[in-house]
Coordinates of C-alpha atoms in Angstrom, one line a residue:
X13 CA -63.0 -22.1 50.1
X14 CA -64.6 -19.8 47.4
X15 CA -61.4 -17.8 47.0
X16 CA -59.4 -20.9 46.5
X17 CA -61.8 -22.0 43.8
X18 CA -61.4 -18.8 41.8
X19 CA -57.7 -19.1 41.7
X20 CA -58.1 -22.6 40.3
X21 CA -60.3 -21.5 37.5
X22 CA -57.9 -18.7 36.5
X23 CA -54.9 -20.8 36.4
X24 CA -56.6 -23.6 34.5
X25 CA -57.6 -21.3 31.8
X26 CA -56.5 -21.7 28.2
X27 CA -52.6 -21.6 28.0
X28 CA -50.9 -20.1 24.7
X29 CA -47.3 -19.7 24.1
X30 CA -46.3 -16.2 23.2
X31 CA -45.7 -15.8 19.3
X32 CA -42.0 -15.6 18.5
X33 CA -40.9 -12.2 17.4
X34 CA -37.5 -11.9 15.7
X35 CA -36.1 -8.7 17.1
X36 CA -32.9 -8.7 15.4
X37 CA -31.7 -6.3 12.8
X38 CA -29.7 -8.3 10.0
X39 CA -28.9 -5.2 8.0
X40 CA -28.3 -2.5 10.5
X41 CA -31.0 0.0 9.3
X42 CA -32.6 0.0 12.8
X43 CA -35.7 -1.6 11.4
X44 CA -36.2 -4.9 13.3
X45 CA -36.4 -8.1 11.2
X46 CA -40.2 -8.4 12.0
X47 CA -40.8 -5.0 10.7
X48 CA -39.5 -6.0 7.2
X49 CA -40.6 -8.6 4.6
X50 CA -38.6 -11.4 3.1
X51 CA -35.4 -10.1 1.4
X52 CA -35.8 -6.7 2.9
X53 CA -34.5 -7.9 6.1
X54 CA -31.2 -8.4 4.4
X55 CA -31.0 -5.0 2.4
X56 CA -30.6 -1.9 4.5
X57 CA -33.3 0.7 4.2
X58 CA -31.7 4.0 3.5
X59 CA -33.6 7.2 2.8
X60 CA -31.9 8.5 -0.3
X61 CA -31.5 12.2 -1.2
X62 CA -32.7 12.4 -4.8
X63 CA -32.1 15.3 -7.2
X64 CA -30.7 18.5 -5.7
X65 CA -29.8 21.7 -7.4
X66 CA -28.9 25.1 -6.0
X67 CA -26.0 27.5 -5.6
X68 CA -23.5 28.4 -3.1
X69 CA -22.5 32.2 -2.6
X70 CA -20.1 34.3 -0.8
X71 CA -18.2 37.5 -1.3
X72 CA -14.6 37.8 -2.4
X73 CA -14.0 41.4 -3.5
X74 CA -16.8 40.5 -5.9
X75 CA -20.0 38.5 -5.2
X76 CA -19.3 34.8 -6.1
X77 CA -22.2 32.4 -7.0
X78 CA -21.3 28.9 -7.9
X79 CA -23.8 26.3 -9.0
X80 CA -23.9 23.1 -7.0
X81 CA -25.9 19.8 -7.6
X82 CA -25.7 16.1 -6.4
X83 CA -25.9 15.0 -10.1
X84 CA -23.8 12.0 -10.9
X85 CA -23.8 9.0 -13.2
X86 CA -24.3 5.9 -11.0
X87 CA -23.3 3.7 -14.1
X88 CA -20.0 5.7 -14.4
X89 CA -19.5 5.5 -10.6
X90 CA -19.9 1.6 -10.5
X91 CA -17.6 0.8 -13.5
X92 CA -15.0 3.2 -12.3
X93 CA -14.9 1.7 -8.8
X94 CA -15.0 -1.8 -10.2
X95 CA -12.1 -1.4 -12.6
X96 CA -9.6 0.7 -10.4
X97 CA -7.4 -1.0 -8.1
X98 CA -9.0 -1.7 -4.7
X99 CA -6.2 0.3 -3.0
X100 CA -7.7 3.6 -4.7
X101 CA -11.1 3.1 -3.2
X102 CA -11.6 5.7 -0.4
X103 CA -13.0 4.5 2.9
X104 CA -16.1 6.9 2.7
X105 CA -18.0 8.0 5.9
X106 CA -21.0 8.4 3.7
X107 CA -23.3 5.6 2.4
X108 CA -24.4 7.0 -1.0
X109 CA -22.7 9.1 -3.7
X110 CA -26.0 11.1 -3.9
X111 CA -25.3 12.7 -0.5
X112 CA -22.3 14.7 -2.0
X113 CA -23.0 18.2 -3.2
X114 CA -20.5 18.8 -6.2
X115 CA -19.2 22.2 -7.1
X116 CA -19.7 23.0 -10.7
X117 CA -16.8 25.4 -11.5
X118 CA -13.5 24.7 -13.2
X119 CA -11.5 27.5 -11.6
X120 CA -11.8 28.2 -7.9
X121 CA -11.4 32.0 -7.1
X122 CA -8.6 33.0 -5.0
X123 CA -9.6 33.5 -1.2
X124 CA -7.9 36.3 0.8
X125 CA -10.1 36.3 3.9
X126 CA -9.8 34.2 6.9
X127 CA -13.6 33.5 7.2
X128 CA -16.5 33.7 4.7
X129 CA -20.2 33.9 5.2
X130 CA -21.6 31.3 2.9
X131 CA -25.2 31.3 1.5
X132 CA -26.5 27.9 0.2
X133 CA -29.8 28.1 -1.7
X134 CA -31.5 25.1 -3.1
X135 CA -34.1 25.1 -5.9
X136 CA -37.8 24.5 -5.4
X137 CA -37.8 21.2 -7.1
X138 CA -34.8 19.9 -5.1
X139 CA -35.3 17.0 -2.6
X140 CA -35.2 17.7 1.0
X141 CA -33.0 16.3 3.6
X142 CA -32.4 16.6 7.5
X143 CA -28.9 17.9 7.8
X144 CA -26.1 19.7 6.1
X145 CA -22.7 18.2 6.9
X146 CA -19.2 19.4 6.0
X147 CA -16.9 16.5 5.2
X148 CA -13.2 17.3 5.5
X149 CA -9.9 15.3 5.9
X150 CA -10.3 15.6 9.7
X151 CA -13.9 14.2 9.7
X152 CA -17.6 15.4 9.6
X153 CA -19.0 18.4 11.3
X154 CA -23.0 19.3 11.2
X155 CA -23.4 22.7 9.8
X156 CA -27.2 22.7 10.5
X157 CA -30.6 21.3 9.9
X158 CA -31.6 21.4 6.2
X159 CA -33.5 24.2 4.9
X160 CA -34.3 25.8 1.5
X161 CA -31.7 28.5 2.2
X162 CA -28.9 28.1 4.7
X163 CA -26.5 30.8 6.0
X164 CA -23.3 29.7 7.8
X165 CA -19.6 30.5 8.2
X166 CA -16.7 28.7 6.8
X167 CA -13.1 29.2 7.3
X168 CA -10.7 30.0 4.3
X169 CA -9.3 26.5 4.5
X170 CA -12.6 24.7 4.4
X171 CA -14.1 26.9 1.7
X172 CA -11.1 26.5 -0.5
X173 CA -11.2 22.6 0.1
X174 CA -14.8 22.5 -1.0
X175 CA -14.0 24.6 -4.2
X176 CA -11.1 22.4 -5.0
X177 CA -13.2 19.3 -4.5
X178 CA -11.0 17.9 -1.7
X179 CA -13.9 18.7 1.0
X180 CA -17.6 18.0 0.5
X181 CA -20.9 19.3 1.6
X182 CA -23.0 16.2 2.4
X183 CA -26.7 16.1 2.6
X184 CA -28.4 13.6 4.7
X185 CA -32.0 12.3 5.2
X186 CA -33.0 10.4 8.3
X187 CA -29.4 9.0 8.9
X188 CA -27.8 9.3 12.2
X189 CA -24.3 8.4 12.8
X190 CA -25.5 5.3 14.8
X191 CA -27.5 4.2 11.8
X192 CA -24.5 4.7 9.4
X193 CA -22.2 2.8 11.7
X194 CA -24.7 0.0 12.3
X195 CA -25.2 -0.4 8.6
X196 CA -21.6 -0.4 7.8
X197 CA -20.9 -2.8 10.6
X198 CA -23.5 -5.4 9.5
X199 CA -23.4 -5.2 5.6
X200 CA -21.3 -5.2 2.5
X201 CA -21.7 -2.8 -0.2
X202 CA -23.2 -4.3 -3.5
X203 CA -22.8 -2.5 -6.7
X204 CA -25.6 -3.7 -9.1
X205 CA -25.8 -2.8 -12.8
X206 CA -27.9 -4.0 -15.5
X207 CA -30.4 -2.6 -18.0
X208 CA -33.2 -3.1 -15.6
X209 CA -31.6 -1.8 -12.3
X210 CA -28.5 0.1 -11.4
X211 CA -28.0 0.9 -7.9
X212 CA -25.7 0.6 -4.8
X213 CA -27.3 -1.5 -1.9
X214 CA -26.0 -2.5 1.4
X215 CA -26.6 -6.2 2.1
X216 CA -26.4 -8.1 5.3
X217 CA -23.2 -10.1 5.8
X218 CA -25.5 -13.0 6.5
X219 CA -26.6 -13.1 2.9
X220 CA -23.6 -14.5 1.0
X221 CA -22.5 -14.2 -2.6
X222 CA -24.6 -17.2 -3.9
X223 CA -27.6 -16.3 -1.8
X224 CA -27.7 -12.6 -3.1
X225 CA -27.2 -13.8 -6.6
X226 CA -30.1 -16.2 -6.3
X227 CA -32.5 -13.6 -4.8
X228 CA -31.7 -11.3 -7.7
X229 CA -32.3 -14.1 -10.2
X230 CA -28.5 -14.1 -11.4
X231 CA -27.3 -17.7 -11.8
X232 CA -24.3 -17.5 -13.9
X233 CA -21.5 -15.1 -13.4
X234 CA -17.9 -14.8 -14.9
X235 CA -15.1 -13.7 -12.6
X236 CA -13.5 -10.4 -13.1
X237 CA -9.9 -11.2 -14.0
X238 CA -8.0 -8.0 -14.7
X239 CA -5.1 -9.4 -16.8
X240 CA -7.5 -11.3 -19.2
X241 CA -9.7 -8.2 -19.7
X242 CA -6.6 -5.9 -20.2
X243 CA -4.5 -8.2 -22.3
X244 CA -7.0 -10.0 -24.6
X245 CA -7.9 -7.9 -27.6
X246 CA -10.5 -10.3 -28.9
X247 CA -13.3 -9.5 -26.5
X248 CA -17.0 -10.3 -26.9
X249 CA -19.5 -7.5 -27.4
X250 CA -22.3 -9.7 -25.9
X251 CA -23.2 -8.8 -22.4
X252 CA -22.8 -11.2 -19.6
X253 CA -22.8 -11.1 -15.6
X254 CA -19.3 -10.3 -14.1
X255 CA -18.7 -10.7 -10.5
X256 CA -15.9 -8.9 -8.6
X257 CA -15.5 -9.4 -4.8
X258 CA -13.3 -6.9 -2.9
X259 CA -11.0 -7.9 0.0
X260 CA -13.2 -5.9 2.4
X261 CA -16.3 -8.0 1.3
X262 CA -17.7 -5.5 -1.0
X263 CA -19.2 -6.9 -4.3
X264 CA -19.8 -5.9 -7.9
X265 CA -22.5 -7.6 -10.0
X266 CA -22.3 -6.1 -13.5
X267 CA -24.2 -7.0 -16.7
X268 CA -21.9 -5.8 -19.3
X269 CA -20.1 -7.0 -22.3
X270 CA -16.4 -8.0 -21.9
X271 CA -15.3 -5.6 -24.6
X272 CA -16.9 -2.5 -22.8
X273 CA -15.5 -3.6 -19.4
X274 CA -12.1 -4.1 -21.1
X275 CA -12.1 -0.5 -22.5
X276 CA -13.1 0.8 -19.0
X277 CA -10.2 -1.0 -17.5
X278 CA -7.8 0.1 -20.2
X279 CA -8.8 3.8 -19.3
X280 CA -6.8 3.4 -16.0
X281 CA -3.6 2.6 -17.9
X282 CA -1.2 4.4 -20.1
X283 CA -0.5 2.3 -23.3
X284 CA 2.7 2.6 -25.5
X285 CA 4.4 0.6 -28.0
X286 CA 8.1 -0.1 -27.7
X287 CA 10.8 -2.1 -29.6
X288 CA 13.8 -3.8 -28.0
X289 CA 16.5 -4.4 -30.6
X290 CA 19.9 -6.1 -30.4
X291 CA 22.0 -5.9 -33.7
X292 CA 25.2 -7.9 -34.2
X293 CA 25.2 -8.7 -30.5
X294 CA 25.0 -5.1 -29.3
X295 CA 21.9 -3.7 -27.6
X296 CA 20.7 -0.5 -29.6
X297 CA 17.4 0.3 -28.0
X298 CA 15.7 0.4 -24.5
X299 CA 12.4 0.7 -22.9
X300 CA 11.9 3.6 -20.7
X301 CA 8.5 3.8 -18.8
X302 CA 7.2 6.9 -16.9
X303 CA 5.5 5.1 -14.0
X304 CA 5.1 6.0 -10.4
X305 CA 6.6 3.7 -7.7
X306 CA 4.6 0.5 -7.1
X307 CA 2.4 1.2 -9.9
X308 CA 1.2 -2.0 -11.9
X309 CA 2.9 -2.5 -15.0
X310 CA 2.0 -5.1 -17.6
X311 CA 4.3 -5.8 -20.7
X312 CA 2.8 -7.6 -23.7
X313 CA 5.6 -9.2 -25.5
X314 CA 5.1 -10.3 -29.1
X315 CA 6.5 -10.3 -32.7
X316 CA 9.9 -12.0 -31.6
X317 CA 12.5 -12.2 -34.4
X318 CA 15.8 -13.5 -34.1
X319 CA 18.3 -14.4 -36.8
X320 CA 21.3 -16.8 -36.6
X321 CA 24.2 -16.5 -38.9
X322 CA 26.5 -19.2 -40.6
X323 CA 29.8 -18.3 -42.0
X324 CA 31.8 -19.6 -44.9
X325 CA 35.5 -19.0 -46.0
X326 CA 36.6 -17.9 -49.4
X327 CA 39.7 -16.7 -51.1
X328 CA 40.5 -13.7 -53.4
X329 CA 43.7 -13.6 -55.5
X330 CA 44.7 -10.0 -56.0
X331 CA 47.6 -8.7 -57.9
X332 CA 49.7 -6.0 -55.9
X333 CA 52.7 -3.8 -56.8
X334 CA 55.8 -4.7 -55.1
X335 CA 59.2 -2.9 -54.6
X336 CA 59.1 -0.1 -57.5
X337 CA 55.8 -1.3 -58.7
X338 CA 53.7 1.7 -57.8
X339 CA 51.6 0.3 -55.0
X340 CA 48.6 -1.8 -54.9
X341 CA 46.9 -2.5 -58.2
X342 CA 49.7 -0.3 -59.8
X343 CA 51.3 -0.7 -63.1
X344 CA 54.9 -1.0 -61.8
X345 CA 57.2 -3.6 -63.1
X346 CA 57.1 -5.7 -60.0
X347 CA 53.5 -7.2 -59.3
X348 CA 52.9 -10.0 -57.0
X349 CA 49.6 -12.1 -56.6
X350 CA 48.5 -12.4 -53.1
X351 CA 45.8 -14.6 -51.7
X352 CA 43.3 -12.9 -49.3
X353 CA 41.7 -15.5 -47.0
X354 CA 38.1 -14.2 -46.2
X355 CA 35.4 -15.3 -43.8
X356 CA 31.9 -14.0 -44.8
X357 CA 28.3 -14.4 -43.6
X358 CA 26.8 -17.2 -45.6
X359 CA 23.2 -17.4 -44.5
X360 CA 21.0 -15.7 -41.8
X361 CA 18.0 -17.9 -40.7
X362 CA 15.0 -16.7 -38.6
X363 CA 14.1 -18.3 -35.4
X364 CA 11.5 -17.7 -32.8
X365 CA 13.3 -17.5 -29.3
X366 CA 11.7 -19.2 -26.2
X367 CA 10.2 -16.8 -23.5
X368 CA 12.9 -18.2 -21.1
X369 CA 15.5 -17.0 -23.5
X370 CA 14.0 -13.5 -23.8
X371 CA 13.8 -13.2 -19.9
X372 CA 17.3 -14.2 -19.6
X373 CA 18.5 -11.5 -21.9
X374 CA 16.8 -8.7 -20.1
X375 CA 19.5 -6.7 -18.1
X376 CA 17.5 -5.8 -15.1
X377 CA 17.6 -8.7 -12.6
X378 CA 15.8 -7.0 -10.0
X379 CA 12.7 -6.3 -12.1
X380 CA 12.7 -10.0 -13.2
X381 CA 12.7 -11.1 -9.5
X382 CA 9.3 -9.1 -8.8
X383 CA 7.5 -10.4 -11.9
X384 CA 5.0 -12.9 -12.9
X385 CA 4.4 -14.2 -16.5
X386 CA 1.6 -15.8 -18.3
X387 CA 0.9 -16.7 -21.9
X388 CA -1.3 -14.3 -23.9
X389 CA -4.5 -15.3 -25.7
X390 CA -4.2 -13.4 -28.8
X391 CA -4.1 -16.7 -30.8
X392 CA -1.7 -15.0 -33.5
X393 CA 1.5 -16.8 -32.7
X394 CA 3.6 -16.5 -29.5
X395 CA 2.5 -13.7 -27.2
X396 CA 3.4 -13.4 -23.5
X397 CA 2.6 -11.0 -20.7
X398 CA 5.0 -9.8 -17.9
X399 CA 3.2 -8.4 -14.8
X400 CA 5.5 -6.3 -12.5
X401 CA 4.9 -5.6 -8.7
X402 CA 6.9 -3.5 -6.4
X403 CA 8.0 -1.4 -9.3
X404 CA 10.7 1.3 -9.0
X405 CA 9.9 4.8 -10.4
X406 CA 10.3 5.1 -14.0
X407 CA 11.3 1.5 -14.9
X408 CA 14.0 1.1 -17.7
X409 CA 15.6 -1.9 -19.2
X410 CA 17.2 -3.3 -22.5
X411 CA 18.7 -6.4 -23.7
X412 CA 22.2 -7.6 -22.6
X413 CA 25.2 -7.2 -24.9
X414 CA 26.4 -10.7 -25.9
X415 CA 29.6 -12.1 -24.7
X416 CA 32.8 -11.5 -26.5
X417 CA 33.3 -15.4 -27.3
X418 CA 30.1 -15.3 -29.4
X419 CA 31.8 -13.1 -32.1
X420 CA 33.7 -14.3 -34.9
X421 CA 36.3 -12.4 -37.1
X422 CA 34.8 -11.7 -40.5
X423 CA 36.3 -10.1 -43.5
X424 CA 40.1 -10.8 -44.3
X425 CA 41.5 -12.9 -41.4
X426 CA 44.7 -14.0 -43.3
X427 CA 46.9 -13.2 -46.2
X428 CA 49.6 -14.8 -48.0
X429 CA 51.8 -11.7 -48.5
X430 CA 53.0 -10.6 -45.2
X431 CA 54.4 -7.6 -46.6
X432 CA 51.2 -6.0 -47.6
X433 CA 50.3 -2.7 -45.5
X434 CA 46.9 -2.7 -43.9
X435 CA 45.6 -0.3 -46.4
X436 CA 45.9 -3.1 -49.0
X437 CA 44.2 -5.7 -47.0
X438 CA 40.6 -6.4 -47.1
X439 CA 38.6 -4.9 -44.2
X440 CA 37.8 -7.0 -41.3
X441 CA 35.2 -6.7 -38.3
X442 CA 33.8 -9.0 -35.4
X443 CA 30.4 -10.4 -36.4
X444 CA 28.1 -12.1 -33.8
X445 CA 26.5 -15.6 -34.3
X446 CA 23.3 -13.7 -33.6
X447 CA 22.5 -11.2 -36.5
X448 CA 19.5 -9.6 -34.9
X449 CA 17.0 -10.0 -31.9
X450 CA 14.1 -7.8 -32.3
X451 CA 11.1 -7.8 -29.8
X452 CA 7.8 -5.8 -29.9
X453 CA 6.6 -4.7 -26.6
X454 CA 3.2 -3.0 -25.7
X455 CA 3.4 -1.5 -22.1
X456 CA 0.3 -0.9 -19.7
X457 CA 1.2 1.4 -17.0
X458 CA -1.3 2.1 -14.2
X459 CA -2.2 5.6 -13.5
X460 CA -1.7 6.4 -9.9
X461 CA -4.7 8.4 -8.5

């Protein structure tokens, strides 16, 4: 009985539920949620390699020593990636741009050997890392644990790729492949730029756009609209928050003036001015663009000018020599007065054609079928923007020639004296009801990276 009594005492002791511990990892940084506070549960912790300087040396006939560093402007990186088309953004295996060691040479030496012994030295004030990795088009390869000085072998192809900036040496600190993959799987890449803070963060997909904006104290944003920023010349110089969201879920939150953002966007396009001209019903100029296939092309159409003609009929009475009279206007004895019936241009009046009329008069139907059109916002008269997709290489187009039934015979069209030779008649020609159609065009052709 005594034994039973003890069991009862133990089992009837104070009962407490175990405290709940959230063991999930919302941001994939392999720090469990209960190990991080508030917003940090949603933002991946990454040990960033800070400033690094050094030299890369090898022997090719003569000793070659090339400076290297991970210096870069994060502002330039964010603005460049925000304003280029999403299809040009590489799917990087690394997380932060600071991992890249950049070669600081303009001319790469000619390599003649199959393999090279490479000596990589870092300055004393350089930040430390854990690993040195070679990134090529085939993937990544660990070259060794980080040290102040590292000696390793590279093939001619790999060294040449590094020197040309096609391959990279990467420095990593406390970042395993599993951690990188975990972060990429659970987060989106947030590019944040303001006067107070400029950085690239990896934010949990559980924290949506409005939630991350609220956590950062950003309550009002303008959408990033490419055609508006590119086409509108009257951009404000006052900074505001812009939001751009990519198809893969990555986001940009940038505090910048529309004018500065517009200028950066325009740097990805080649701008030129053109004139399409049709005189007397005949096309006299054409637009020739030097664009790559499938490049974005915007055409800003403005300064339309079209004239229409009216005609009137007049007569001229002219004396002509006849028989032995010595020819036209001669002083011979036989002179005959002939009536010349003339049709002349009376007036030319200016009109502004509609955009539909202009489009119908462009002679490349296939281009028109792959085009969107919207009205410009210049506020200085009619202005339209044509945006072409699925563009052929080196686009070219002009205005149509007008149909023959739109021409009128002008000059002398009849004469009362049937015997007059052609040289004694007034000149005649065909004149179109349209005197002139002139269109000023500004082209924006995307640079293919």
